[in-house]
XYZ file of C-alpha atoms in Angstrom:
229
model
C 38.195 49.632 -138.175
C 37.261 53.209 -139.065
C 33.835 54.083 -140.554
C 34.127 55.878 -143.879
C 30.648 57.433 -143.679
C 27.336 57.600 -141.832
C 23.795 57.610 -143.147
C 20.749 59.694 -142.332
C 17.622 57.610 -142.918
C 13.862 57.684 -142.342
C 14.172 55.047 -139.576
C 15.243 56.579 -136.250
C 14.739 53.244 -134.434
C 15.392 49.654 -135.455
C 11.699 48.904 -134.752
C 10.061 49.411 -138.124
C 13.218 49.329 -140.229
C 12.909 46.744 -143.043
C 14.597 43.422 -142.325
C 16.250 43.443 -145.767
C 17.278 46.100 -148.246
C 15.076 46.655 -151.303
C 11.806 45.709 -149.580
C 10.794 49.369 -149.314
C 11.971 50.928 -152.607
C 11.092 54.490 -151.516
C 12.981 54.304 -148.190
C 15.532 57.103 -148.597
C 18.933 57.788 -147.091
C 21.625 60.429 -147.317
C 25.195 59.175 -146.960
C 27.838 61.661 -145.800
C 31.507 60.715 -145.689
C 33.604 61.116 -142.559
C 36.906 63.003 -142.614
C 39.402 62.186 -144.143
C 37.272 60.425 -146.788
C 35.453 63.541 -148.023
C 37.360 63.705 -151.268
C 35.618 64.006 -154.649
C 38.204 61.716 -156.225
C 37.101 58.871 -153.912
C 33.718 58.643 -155.687
C 34.940 59.331 -159.211
C 33.012 57.023 -161.591
C 30.466 55.969 -158.966
C 27.648 57.834 -160.721
C 27.778 55.240 -163.512
C 26.395 52.513 -161.216
C 22.718 52.145 -160.351
C 23.259 50.098 -157.173
C 25.832 49.837 -154.398
C 26.879 47.400 -151.710
C 27.092 48.964 -148.257
C 29.154 47.223 -145.588
C 28.040 48.562 -142.221
C 27.929 48.067 -138.459
C 24.969 46.898 -136.382
C 25.803 49.821 -134.093
C 22.884 49.209 -131.705
C 23.993 45.618 -131.105
C 27.704 46.097 -130.447
C 28.851 44.238 -127.297
C 25.458 42.511 -126.893
C 26.906 39.089 -127.577
C 25.832 36.357 -129.971
C 24.333 32.877 -130.047
C 25.101 29.891 -132.323
C 21.406 29.764 -133.229
C 18.783 32.453 -133.812
C 15.078 32.606 -134.615
C 14.591 34.122 -138.095
C 11.450 36.267 -138.500
C 10.877 34.592 -141.893
C 10.064 31.382 -139.994
C 7.718 33.085 -137.562
C 10.315 33.463 -134.833
C 9.639 29.910 -133.627
C 12.324 27.897 -135.443
C 16.036 28.065 -134.676
C 18.661 28.257 -137.415
C 22.417 28.624 -137.283
C 23.512 32.252 -137.042
C 25.661 31.851 -140.167
C 22.606 30.643 -142.111
C 20.826 33.934 -141.338
C 21.261 37.688 -141.517
C 20.490 38.147 -137.837
C 21.951 41.303 -136.230
C 23.411 39.470 -133.216
C 26.605 38.091 -134.738
C 30.180 37.365 -133.608
C 31.164 40.486 -135.559
C 28.215 42.916 -135.926
C 28.626 43.568 -139.651
C 25.744 44.056 -142.091
C 25.559 44.043 -145.893
C 22.943 45.868 -147.985
C 22.373 46.324 -151.711
C 20.841 49.782 -152.257
C 19.966 52.011 -155.195
C 22.173 55.015 -155.891
C 19.828 57.862 -156.825
C 22.523 60.483 -157.371
C 25.909 61.779 -156.271
C 25.936 65.320 -154.896
C 29.084 67.395 -154.451
C 28.113 69.395 -151.370
C 30.090 72.584 -150.594
C 30.455 71.651 -146.892
C 29.912 67.882 -146.644
C 31.890 66.937 -149.743
C 30.526 64.013 -151.806
C 27.048 62.999 -150.628
C 25.316 59.858 -151.862
C 21.527 59.876 -152.117
C 20.203 56.320 -151.743
C 16.916 54.429 -151.737
C 15.732 50.956 -150.790
C 17.655 51.122 -147.519
C 17.175 48.993 -144.404
C 19.436 51.045 -142.143
C 18.746 52.857 -138.896
C 19.534 56.577 -138.820
C 23.192 57.193 -137.976
C 24.460 53.746 -139.013
C 28.261 53.711 -139.500
C 29.355 52.613 -142.980
C 32.593 50.626 -143.194
C 32.871 50.398 -146.972
C 31.068 51.089 -150.237
C 31.411 48.944 -153.342
C 29.612 49.122 -156.706
C 27.073 46.394 -157.437
C 28.278 44.600 -160.579
C 25.545 42.391 -162.133
C 28.063 40.320 -164.106
C 29.682 39.087 -160.889
C 27.072 39.737 -158.190
C 23.890 38.398 -159.800
C 23.573 34.584 -159.661
C 20.153 33.677 -161.130
C 20.446 29.968 -160.299
C 21.295 30.545 -156.615
C 19.142 28.600 -154.123
C 17.403 30.519 -151.323
C 17.271 27.973 -148.518
C 14.570 28.701 -145.942
C 14.323 32.320 -147.157
C 12.370 31.102 -150.208
C 9.272 31.541 -148.033
C 7.556 34.580 -149.611
C 6.987 37.741 -147.620
C 3.332 38.038 -146.627
C 2.431 41.699 -146.638
C -0.389 43.222 -144.632
C -3.089 45.397 -146.129
C -2.461 48.914 -144.821
C -5.210 51.427 -144.133
C -4.196 55.052 -143.590
C -7.224 57.358 -143.277
C -7.205 60.123 -145.856
C -7.307 62.719 -143.079
C -3.841 61.615 -141.894
C -0.521 62.672 -143.346
C -1.828 65.403 -145.596
C 1.576 67.061 -145.697
C 3.369 63.854 -146.691
C 4.798 63.664 -150.185
C 3.569 60.743 -152.326
C 7.025 59.119 -152.002
C 7.011 59.489 -148.210
C 3.509 58.026 -147.905
C 4.433 55.159 -150.225
C 7.522 54.384 -148.129
C 5.450 54.417 -144.930
C 2.791 52.116 -146.409
C 5.457 49.672 -147.630
C 7.181 49.766 -144.235
C 3.941 48.989 -142.394
C 2.908 46.297 -144.868
C 5.973 44.276 -143.838
C 4.449 43.953 -140.329
C 7.055 45.543 -138.043
C 5.691 43.748 -134.963
C 7.839 41.068 -133.306
C 6.893 37.744 -134.883
C 5.886 36.228 -131.560
C 3.305 38.951 -130.844
C -0.236 38.810 -132.181
C -2.248 40.796 -129.649
C -5.279 42.089 -131.551
C -5.973 44.802 -128.962
C -2.442 46.111 -128.578
C -1.625 49.525 -130.034
C 1.848 49.602 -131.556
C 3.886 52.661 -132.364
C 6.889 53.450 -134.501
C 8.805 56.516 -135.618
C 9.203 57.165 -139.323
C 10.844 60.194 -140.931
C 9.789 62.513 -138.107
C 6.274 61.050 -137.770
C 4.919 59.083 -134.824
C 2.662 56.321 -136.130
C 0.204 54.373 -133.954
C -1.486 51.282 -135.381
C -3.337 48.027 -134.715
C -3.293 44.774 -136.678
C -6.251 42.416 -137.111
C -6.998 39.774 -139.748
C -3.913 40.626 -141.847
C -4.975 44.263 -141.966
C -2.995 47.077 -140.373
C -4.979 50.199 -139.528
C -3.207 53.441 -138.677
C -4.885 55.052 -135.663
C -2.876 58.263 -135.532
C -0.113 59.960 -137.475
C 1.518 62.965 -135.834
C 4.509 65.068 -136.741
C 7.077 64.966 -133.919
C 9.862 67.014 -135.472
C 10.747 68.727 -138.712
C 11.290 66.464 -141.693
C 14.646 64.926 -142.416
C 14.805 66.342 -145.935
C 15.081 62.844 -147.396
C 11.777 63.111 -149.284
């Protein structure tokens, strides 16, 4: 199966990336098509849709095997569920599905059609297998039951000192705060003294968590920005 595109996102590592699309509305991505799919006609009419389905590959988990049961983070990582009752990345076929917002379609002179997206949960460089428009008439099922995922997300309070991230745009800071509020730590870890770190849009972020409050200890630029914000 040949990828049709790849995405550049604000998440260079899977640690810190949202576990579902839409949880961080300001999380941006730039989708560039692979040859031979860089044809303007292939995206004709796409600008009329506000949201898209992305079918993609868990590229960091290929050939890592699978298990009939997994431990969903929504249940604290302590309860096993069948792999087909979850969206776990370790699957018989490592395929993911995300509903994302289409911000705009750009016709780039070198890259061809480029899709600017938000609300993504994808790691930088993720291969995209297919793109389909989100159609509310067919795709939205208001009466659908949620199973064990009906457990609400508990977000952390996030404290970023005002002296940090002065060169961040408001959208970039908002995306970082939302990302951290989802508690990127493994569900089985609750070490109050441990300093955690993640990479976000060219920033290295160090933080601690205590009493449902995440405090950023340092925020340092590690490379030039990705141009997504």
